[in-house]
mmCIF file of C-alpha atoms and ligand atoms in Angstrom:
data_model
loop_
_atom_site.group_PDB
_atom_site.id
_atom_site.type_symbol
_atom_site.label_atom_id
_atom_site.label_comp_id
_atom_site.label_asym_id
_atom_site.label_seq_id
_atom_site.Cartn_x
_atom_site.Cartn_y
_atom_site.Cartn_z
ATOM 1 C CA MET A 2 101.582 -7.698 -48.745
ATOM 2 C CA SER A 3 102.671 -10.369 -51.157
ATOM 3 C CA SER A 4 105.255 -10.242 -53.899
ATOM 4 C CA GLU A 5 102.625 -10.797 -56.673
ATOM 5 C CA PRO A 6 99.971 -8.110 -57.297
ATOM 6 C CA LEU A 7 96.699 -8.937 -55.619
ATOM 7 C CA THR A 8 93.965 -9.713 -58.034
ATOM 8 C CA HIS A 9 90.984 -10.146 -55.615
ATOM 9 C CA GLU A 10 89.176 -7.457 -53.757
ATOM 10 C CA PRO A 11 90.353 -7.232 -50.096
ATOM 11 C CA VAL A 12 86.792 -6.737 -48.879
ATOM 12 C CA VAL A 13 85.372 -7.321 -45.403
ATOM 13 C CA GLU A 14 82.167 -9.299 -45.553
ATOM 14 C CA ILE A 15 79.871 -9.380 -42.589
ATOM 15 C CA ARG A 16 79.303 -13.138 -42.978
ATOM 16 C CA GLN A 17 79.788 -16.267 -40.831
ATOM 17 C CA VAL A 18 80.184 -14.010 -37.734
ATOM 18 C CA GLN A 19 81.459 -16.252 -34.983
ATOM 19 C CA GLU A 20 80.471 -15.998 -31.336
ATOM 20 C CA LEU A 21 83.486 -16.764 -29.119
ATOM 21 C CA GLY A 22 81.694 -16.170 -25.769
ATOM 22 C CA ARG A 23 79.079 -14.052 -24.197
ATOM 23 C CA ASP A 24 78.796 -10.718 -26.033
ATOM 24 C CA LEU A 25 82.001 -11.357 -28.007
ATOM 25 C CA VAL A 26 82.023 -11.998 -31.740
ATOM 26 C CA VAL A 27 84.527 -12.073 -34.617
ATOM 27 C CA ILE A 28 83.945 -11.102 -38.214
ATOM 28 C CA PRO A 29 86.310 -13.705 -39.772
ATOM 29 C CA ASN A 30 88.566 -13.049 -42.671
ATOM 30 C CA ARG A 31 87.458 -16.270 -44.385
ATOM 31 C CA GLY A 32 90.955 -16.812 -45.605
ATOM 32 C CA VAL A 33 90.919 -13.642 -47.730
ATOM 33 C CA GLU A 34 94.348 -12.091 -48.076
ATOM 34 C CA LEU A 35 94.602 -8.488 -46.767
ATOM 35 C CA VAL A 36 91.403 -8.924 -44.746
ATOM 36 C CA PRO A 37 91.925 -9.152 -40.957
ATOM 37 C CA ASN A 38 89.877 -10.953 -38.339
ATOM 38 C CA ILE A 39 87.801 -8.229 -36.688
ATOM 39 C CA GLY A 40 86.609 -8.489 -33.083
ATOM 40 C CA VAL A 41 83.576 -6.874 -31.440
ATOM 41 C CA ILE A 42 83.607 -7.150 -27.595
ATOM 42 C CA GLY A 43 80.690 -5.957 -25.457
ATOM 43 C CA GLY A 44 80.161 -4.933 -21.866
ATOM 44 C CA ASN A 45 77.196 -3.401 -19.978
ATOM 45 C CA HIS A 46 77.823 0.153 -21.209
ATOM 46 C CA SER A 47 80.502 -0.003 -23.954
ATOM 47 C CA VAL A 48 81.643 -2.054 -26.950
ATOM 48 C CA LEU A 49 85.217 -2.380 -28.227
ATOM 49 C CA VAL A 50 86.008 -2.940 -31.921
ATOM 50 C CA VAL A 51 89.388 -4.531 -32.709
ATOM 51 C CA GLU A 52 90.615 -3.673 -36.302
ATOM 52 C CA THR A 53 88.963 -1.609 -39.003
ATOM 53 C CA GLY A 54 89.575 -3.428 -42.313
ATOM 54 C CA MET A 55 91.446 -1.737 -45.132
ATOM 55 C CA GLY A 56 90.093 1.698 -46.158
ATOM 56 C CA PRO A 57 86.943 3.695 -45.487
ATOM 57 C CA ARG A 58 84.435 1.437 -47.284
ATOM 58 C CA ASN A 59 85.479 -1.677 -45.389
ATOM 59 C CA ALA A 60 85.570 0.359 -42.176
ATOM 60 C CA GLU A 61 82.045 1.716 -42.815
ATOM 61 C CA LYS A 62 80.725 -1.853 -42.936
ATOM 62 C CA VAL A 63 82.462 -2.650 -39.708
ATOM 63 C CA LEU A 64 81.156 0.508 -38.055
ATOM 64 C CA ALA A 65 77.611 -0.264 -39.200
ATOM 65 C CA PHE A 66 77.779 -3.741 -37.824
ATOM 66 C CA ALA A 67 79.287 -2.525 -34.557
ATOM 67 C CA SER A 68 76.681 0.194 -34.105
ATOM 68 C CA GLU A 69 73.860 -2.190 -34.637
ATOM 69 C CA TYR A 70 75.478 -4.728 -32.242
ATOM 70 C CA ALA A 71 76.096 -1.965 -29.596
ATOM 71 C CA LYS A 72 72.459 -0.968 -29.464
ATOM 72 C CA GLY A 73 73.280 2.422 -28.071
ATOM 73 C CA ARG A 74 76.332 1.439 -25.948
ATOM 74 C CA LYS A 75 79.392 3.625 -26.234
ATOM 75 C CA LEU A 76 81.905 2.599 -28.941
ATOM 76 C CA TYR A 77 85.691 2.181 -28.674
ATOM 77 C CA LEU A 78 88.103 1.252 -31.417
ATOM 78 C CA THR A 79 91.506 -0.193 -31.190
ATOM 79 C CA THR A 80 93.964 -1.710 -33.789
ATOM 80 C CA THR A 81 96.615 -4.312 -33.131
ATOM 81 C CA HIS A 82 99.210 -2.534 -35.264
ATOM 82 C CA PHE A 83 99.368 0.223 -37.887
ATOM 83 C CA HIS A 84 99.338 -1.943 -41.112
ATOM 84 C CA PRO A 85 96.744 -0.894 -43.701
ATOM 85 C CA GLU A 86 94.255 -3.748 -43.434
ATOM 86 C CA HIS A 87 94.231 -3.422 -39.667
ATOM 87 C CA ALA A 88 94.121 0.310 -39.113
ATOM 88 C CA PHE A 89 93.610 2.308 -42.323
ATOM 89 C CA GLY A 90 89.844 2.614 -41.826
ATOM 90 C CA ALA A 91 90.008 4.353 -38.507
ATOM 91 C CA GLN A 92 88.956 7.756 -39.957
ATOM 92 C CA VAL A 93 85.418 6.425 -40.348
ATOM 93 C CA PHE A 94 85.087 5.921 -36.592
ATOM 94 C CA ALA A 95 85.974 9.536 -35.847
ATOM 95 C CA GLY A 96 83.118 11.127 -33.775
ATOM 96 C CA GLU A 97 81.478 7.630 -33.473
ATOM 97 C CA ALA A 98 84.030 5.776 -31.329
ATOM 98 C CA THR A 99 86.989 6.639 -29.041
ATOM 99 C CA TYR A 100 90.147 5.358 -30.811
ATOM 100 C CA LEU A 101 92.652 4.005 -28.281
ATOM 101 C CA VAL A 102 96.095 2.560 -29.070
ATOM 102 C CA ASN A 103 99.560 2.161 -27.510
ATOM 103 C CA GLY A 104 102.061 4.915 -27.991
ATOM 104 C CA ALA A 105 104.480 2.874 -30.182
ATOM 105 C CA GLN A 106 101.719 2.117 -32.539
ATOM 106 C CA ALA A 107 100.552 5.732 -32.700
ATOM 107 C CA ALA A 108 104.169 6.603 -33.604
ATOM 108 C CA ASP A 109 104.230 3.923 -36.341
ATOM 109 C CA LEU A 110 100.980 5.214 -37.734
ATOM 110 C CA ALA A 111 102.197 8.863 -37.832
ATOM 111 C CA GLY A 112 105.758 8.058 -39.016
ATOM 112 C CA LYS A 113 105.285 5.119 -41.354
ATOM 113 C CA GLY A 114 101.608 5.341 -42.324
ATOM 114 C CA PRO A 115 102.137 7.624 -45.381
ATOM 115 C CA GLY A 116 104.830 5.340 -46.800
ATOM 116 C CA TYR A 117 102.759 2.221 -46.321
ATOM 117 C CA LEU A 118 99.810 3.910 -48.006
ATOM 118 C CA GLU A 119 101.984 4.464 -51.079
ATOM 119 C CA MET A 120 103.509 0.967 -50.947
ATOM 120 C CA PHE A 121 100.118 -0.688 -50.684
ATOM 121 C CA ARG A 122 98.660 1.292 -53.486
ATOM 122 C CA GLY A 123 101.358 -0.292 -55.651
ATOM 123 C CA LEU A 124 100.080 -3.821 -54.749
ATOM 124 C CA GLY A 125 97.444 -3.743 -57.559
ATOM 125 C CA THR A 126 94.224 -2.035 -58.609
ATOM 126 C CA PRO A 127 91.903 -3.886 -56.064
ATOM 127 C CA VAL A 128 94.037 -2.724 -53.101
ATOM 128 C CA ALA A 129 94.416 0.748 -54.460
ATOM 129 C CA ARG A 130 90.619 0.938 -54.916
ATOM 130 C CA GLN A 131 90.083 0.095 -51.225
ATOM 131 C CA LEU A 132 92.663 2.699 -50.205
ATOM 132 C CA GLU A 133 90.977 5.514 -52.089
ATOM 133 C CA GLY A 134 90.072 8.321 -49.741
ATOM 134 C CA VAL A 135 92.187 7.079 -46.862
ATOM 135 C CA GLU A 136 93.155 9.788 -44.405
ATOM 136 C CA LEU A 137 95.332 8.546 -41.563
ATOM 137 C CA ALA A 138 93.532 8.985 -38.298
ATOM 138 C CA THR A 139 94.967 10.237 -35.092
ATOM 139 C CA PRO A 140 94.126 8.136 -32.019
ATOM 140 C CA ASP A 141 91.930 9.906 -29.387
ATOM 141 C CA ALA A 142 93.804 8.346 -26.510
ATOM 142 C CA VAL A 143 97.239 6.761 -26.241
ATOM 143 C CA TYR A 144 98.615 4.550 -23.507
ATOM 144 C CA ASP A 145 102.259 3.394 -22.795
ATOM 145 C CA ASP A 146 102.492 -0.283 -21.850
ATOM 146 C CA THR A 147 99.132 -1.626 -20.599
ATOM 147 C CA TYR A 148 95.576 -0.384 -20.434
ATOM 148 C CA GLU A 149 92.549 -1.851 -18.867
ATOM 149 C CA LEU A 150 89.393 -0.774 -20.620
ATOM 150 C CA ASP A 151 86.200 -1.126 -18.577
ATOM 151 C CA LEU A 152 83.307 -1.977 -20.788
ATOM 152 C CA GLY A 153 80.911 -2.325 -17.855
ATOM 153 C CA GLY A 154 81.047 -5.720 -16.058
ATOM 154 C CA ARG A 155 83.951 -6.722 -18.286
ATOM 155 C CA VAL A 156 87.492 -5.410 -18.375
ATOM 156 C CA VAL A 157 89.533 -5.829 -21.559
ATOM 157 C CA ARG A 158 93.297 -5.728 -21.268
ATOM 158 C CA MET A 159 95.392 -4.039 -23.979
ATOM 159 C CA ARG A 160 99.126 -4.589 -23.818
ATOM 160 C CA ALA A 161 101.978 -3.323 -25.984
ATOM 161 C CA THR A 162 104.347 -6.237 -26.641
ATOM 162 C CA GLY A 163 107.321 -4.214 -27.805
ATOM 163 C CA ARG A 164 108.810 -4.446 -31.291
ATOM 164 C CA ALA A 165 108.139 -7.829 -33.015
ATOM 165 C CA HIS A 166 106.002 -7.982 -36.215
ATOM 166 C CA SER A 167 106.105 -4.134 -36.082
ATOM 167 C CA LYS A 168 107.382 -1.607 -33.670
ATOM 168 C CA GLY A 169 103.986 -0.888 -32.216
ATOM 169 C CA ASP A 170 102.346 -4.340 -31.831
ATOM 170 C CA GLN A 171 99.656 -4.728 -29.052
ATOM 171 C CA VAL A 172 97.518 -7.691 -28.067
ATOM 172 C CA VAL A 173 94.066 -7.470 -26.686
ATOM 173 C CA THR A 174 92.903 -9.950 -24.031
ATOM 174 C CA VAL A 175 89.385 -10.600 -22.755
ATOM 175 C CA PRO A 176 90.261 -12.314 -19.524
ATOM 176 C CA ASP A 177 86.734 -13.483 -18.521
ATOM 177 C CA ALA A 178 86.410 -15.368 -21.845
ATOM 178 C CA GLY A 179 90.039 -16.486 -22.225
ATOM 179 C CA VAL A 180 90.276 -14.803 -25.590
ATOM 180 C CA LEU A 181 93.463 -13.341 -27.043
ATOM 181 C CA PHE A 182 93.603 -11.101 -30.189
ATOM 182 C CA THR A 183 97.172 -11.239 -31.442
ATOM 183 C CA GLY A 184 97.085 -9.222 -34.673
ATOM 184 C CA ASP A 185 99.851 -10.307 -37.078
ATOM 185 C CA LEU A 186 102.020 -11.732 -34.304
ATOM 186 C CA VAL A 187 100.051 -14.909 -35.176
ATOM 187 C CA GLU A 188 98.660 -16.121 -38.523
ATOM 188 C CA ALA A 189 96.867 -19.439 -38.691
ATOM 189 C CA GLY A 190 97.656 -21.748 -41.654
ATOM 190 C CA GLN A 191 100.182 -19.330 -43.029
ATOM 191 C CA PHE A 192 103.931 -18.589 -42.803
ATOM 192 C CA SER A 193 104.536 -15.615 -40.476
ATOM 193 C CA ILE A 194 104.366 -12.222 -42.183
ATOM 194 C CA PHE A 195 107.795 -10.574 -42.003
ATOM 195 C CA PRO A 196 107.446 -6.983 -43.242
ATOM 196 C CA TRP A 197 111.189 -6.893 -44.008
ATOM 197 C CA PHE A 198 111.661 -4.359 -46.770
ATOM 198 C CA PRO A 199 115.169 -2.953 -46.525
ATOM 199 C CA PRO A 200 115.966 -0.145 -46.657
ATOM 200 C CA TYR A 201 112.476 1.198 -46.253
ATOM 201 C CA ASP A 202 111.321 -0.910 -43.369
ATOM 202 C CA VAL A 203 113.499 -3.066 -41.115
ATOM 203 C CA ASP A 204 111.493 -2.721 -37.880
ATOM 204 C CA VAL A 205 110.415 -6.369 -37.769
ATOM 205 C CA SER A 206 112.522 -8.437 -35.305
ATOM 206 C CA GLY A 207 112.374 -12.198 -35.438
ATOM 207 C CA LEU A 208 114.309 -12.529 -32.188
ATOM 208 C CA ARG A 209 111.981 -10.270 -30.278
ATOM 209 C CA TRP A 210 109.008 -11.963 -31.885
ATOM 210 C CA ILE A 211 110.120 -15.333 -30.441
ATOM 211 C CA GLU A 212 110.374 -13.721 -26.964
ATOM 212 C CA VAL A 213 106.848 -12.291 -27.448
ATOM 213 C CA MET A 214 105.496 -15.661 -28.464
ATOM 214 C CA ARG A 215 107.002 -17.274 -25.394
ATOM 215 C CA ARG A 216 105.224 -14.642 -23.127
ATOM 216 C CA LEU A 217 101.924 -15.214 -24.995
ATOM 217 C CA ILE A 218 102.132 -18.980 -24.604
ATOM 218 C CA ALA A 219 102.593 -18.459 -20.847
ATOM 219 C CA THR A 220 99.338 -16.559 -20.634
ATOM 220 C CA ASP A 221 97.497 -19.805 -21.664
ATOM 221 C CA PRO A 222 94.422 -18.360 -23.541
ATOM 222 C CA ARG A 223 91.494 -20.618 -24.382
ATOM 223 C CA VAL A 224 90.920 -18.986 -27.835
ATOM 224 C CA VAL A 225 93.381 -17.247 -30.088
ATOM 225 C CA VAL A 226 92.121 -14.809 -32.719
ATOM 226 C CA PRO A 227 95.017 -14.471 -35.202
ATOM 227 C CA GLY A 228 95.481 -11.469 -37.458
ATOM 228 C CA HIS A 229 94.605 -13.705 -40.453
ATOM 229 C CA GLY A 230 93.350 -17.332 -40.674
ATOM 230 C CA ASP A 231 91.094 -19.503 -38.535
ATOM 231 C CA ILE A 232 90.225 -18.763 -35.012
ATOM 232 C CA SER A 233 92.270 -21.246 -33.069
ATOM 233 C CA GLY A 234 93.245 -22.705 -29.686
ATOM 234 C CA PRO A 235 96.520 -22.055 -27.813
ATOM 235 C CA GLN A 236 98.455 -24.594 -29.916
ATOM 236 C CA VAL A 237 98.678 -21.998 -32.701
ATOM 237 C CA LEU A 238 100.977 -19.927 -30.444
ATOM 238 C CA VAL A 239 103.277 -22.870 -30.004
ATOM 239 C CA ASP A 240 103.219 -23.528 -33.765
ATOM 240 C CA VAL A 241 104.300 -19.977 -34.506
ATOM 241 C CA ARG A 242 107.021 -20.015 -31.915
ATOM 242 C CA ASP A 243 108.364 -23.348 -33.193
ATOM 243 C CA TYR A 244 108.326 -21.986 -36.784
ATOM 244 C CA LEU A 245 110.182 -18.801 -35.849
ATOM 245 C CA GLU A 246 112.791 -20.743 -33.786
ATOM 246 C CA LEU A 247 113.306 -23.208 -36.644
ATOM 247 C CA LEU A 248 113.612 -20.388 -39.155
ATOM 248 C CA ARG A 249 116.215 -18.704 -37.000
ATOM 249 C CA ASP A 250 118.209 -21.912 -36.386
ATOM 250 C CA GLU A 251 118.220 -23.039 -40.014
ATOM 251 C CA THR A 252 119.198 -19.581 -41.180
ATOM 252 C CA TRP A 253 121.902 -19.116 -38.659
ATOM 253 C CA VAL A 254 123.571 -22.548 -39.093
ATOM 254 C CA ARG A 255 123.898 -21.693 -42.828
ATOM 255 C CA ARG A 256 125.095 -18.196 -42.052
ATOM 256 C CA ASP A 257 127.762 -19.699 -39.853
ATOM 257 C CA SER A 258 129.129 -21.706 -42.671
ATOM 258 C CA ALA A 259 129.380 -18.590 -44.836
ATOM 259 C CA MET A 260 126.822 -19.648 -47.447
ATOM 260 C CA SER A 261 125.525 -17.015 -49.818
ATOM 261 C CA THR A 262 122.239 -15.438 -48.930
ATOM 262 C CA GLU A 263 120.763 -16.773 -52.177
ATOM 263 C CA THR A 264 121.628 -20.355 -51.194
ATOM 264 C CA ILE A 265 120.385 -19.802 -47.595
ATOM 265 C CA VAL A 266 117.039 -18.573 -48.879
ATOM 266 C CA ALA A 267 116.656 -21.514 -51.369
ATOM 267 C CA GLU A 268 117.509 -24.155 -48.878
ATOM 268 C CA VAL A 269 115.534 -22.748 -45.974
ATOM 269 C CA GLU A 270 112.513 -22.121 -48.204
ATOM 270 C CA ALA A 271 112.517 -25.741 -49.402
ATOM 271 C CA LEU A 272 112.862 -27.010 -45.864
ATOM 272 C CA MET A 273 110.018 -24.861 -44.483
ATOM 273 C CA ILE A 274 107.654 -25.756 -47.318
ATOM 274 C CA ARG A 275 108.339 -29.520 -46.758
ATOM 275 C CA ARG A 276 107.624 -28.909 -43.030
ATOM 276 C CA HIS A 277 104.391 -26.961 -43.660
ATOM 277 C CA PRO A 278 103.241 -27.888 -47.146
ATOM 278 C CA GLU A 279 99.649 -26.753 -46.325
ATOM 279 C CA TRP A 280 100.604 -23.211 -45.164
ATOM 280 C CA ALA A 281 99.938 -20.228 -47.396
ATOM 281 C CA GLY A 282 102.221 -17.242 -47.889
ATOM 282 C CA GLN A 283 105.385 -19.045 -48.924
ATOM 283 C CA GLY A 284 106.809 -15.701 -50.165
ATOM 284 C CA TRP A 285 107.227 -14.608 -46.536
ATOM 285 C CA ILE A 286 109.837 -17.273 -45.749
ATOM 286 C CA GLU A 287 112.488 -15.298 -47.776
ATOM 287 C CA LYS A 288 111.664 -12.125 -45.892
ATOM 288 C CA GLY A 289 112.034 -13.993 -42.584
ATOM 289 C CA VAL A 290 115.385 -15.413 -43.669
ATOM 290 C CA GLY A 291 116.546 -11.848 -44.580
ATOM 291 C CA CYS A 292 115.461 -10.541 -41.129
ATOM 292 C CA PHE A 293 117.232 -13.361 -39.252
ATOM 293 C CA CYS A 294 120.416 -12.902 -41.416
ATOM 294 C CA ALA A 295 120.434 -9.278 -40.242
ATOM 295 C CA GLU A 296 119.899 -10.331 -36.581
ATOM 296 C CA HIS A 297 122.670 -12.973 -36.770
ATOM 297 C CA ALA A 298 125.104 -12.341 -33.926
HETATM 298 ZN ZN1 LIG B 319 100.744 -6.632 -40.201
#
């Protein structure tokens, strides 16, 4: 979501597929807004797809790629959180793959999915076009906190992080390859996405997000696949934590001196853009400031 209407097509292209390890590839988002990085992870008897792309036409491409990749192996699908470009293509996988997510994400999808469908349709014709025909899917299986999915000779770990970017975030780890899929808890080359839309959606928590980043840093992955942006090393986790902490501190110090929200936003935005002039998504700084203002003790 950005504040300006999107003018490009948020389309998944099966191009420049990157191999991150044995039987583990990512369909990269190539820097295209509202296209996620999509993972395909294989084992001896099963293959897990991480993220669907936005809407049934994108998801059909992903499913076709995954089916060819699987060569008859059983398919599983998971999504890192319920946001449209990550999960609103799951209907296409029905009957083809077992859709498995954490309980908090399933609740997000059921409770907030319809509202997000409407909100995203308002982001411009290209987005509305990709959302045509979306029917929100119901996961086939739901877990509470952690789940170990055996793909045959390879176990993939799925873990609900607790509320941060959304209520139902989960991360997916491939321990034998040192690969971590973070969803939108991490974006590379971009300011963190704060879906802070009071009064409609105030689930994002900057404070809890910082705690989640600290825990992810401690797991010391070799490769980090962010929700959007380039596949990275572990430093990207530190960069996101540092950004979130700085955003909190700079917001709170101004809040303490009773500045108006308008002034806080203007000053903190200018500061953050000076700090990260090359990062995209500057519109998300204001949302982050709003979130931290609300979390100010
Ligand atoms: Zn998201």
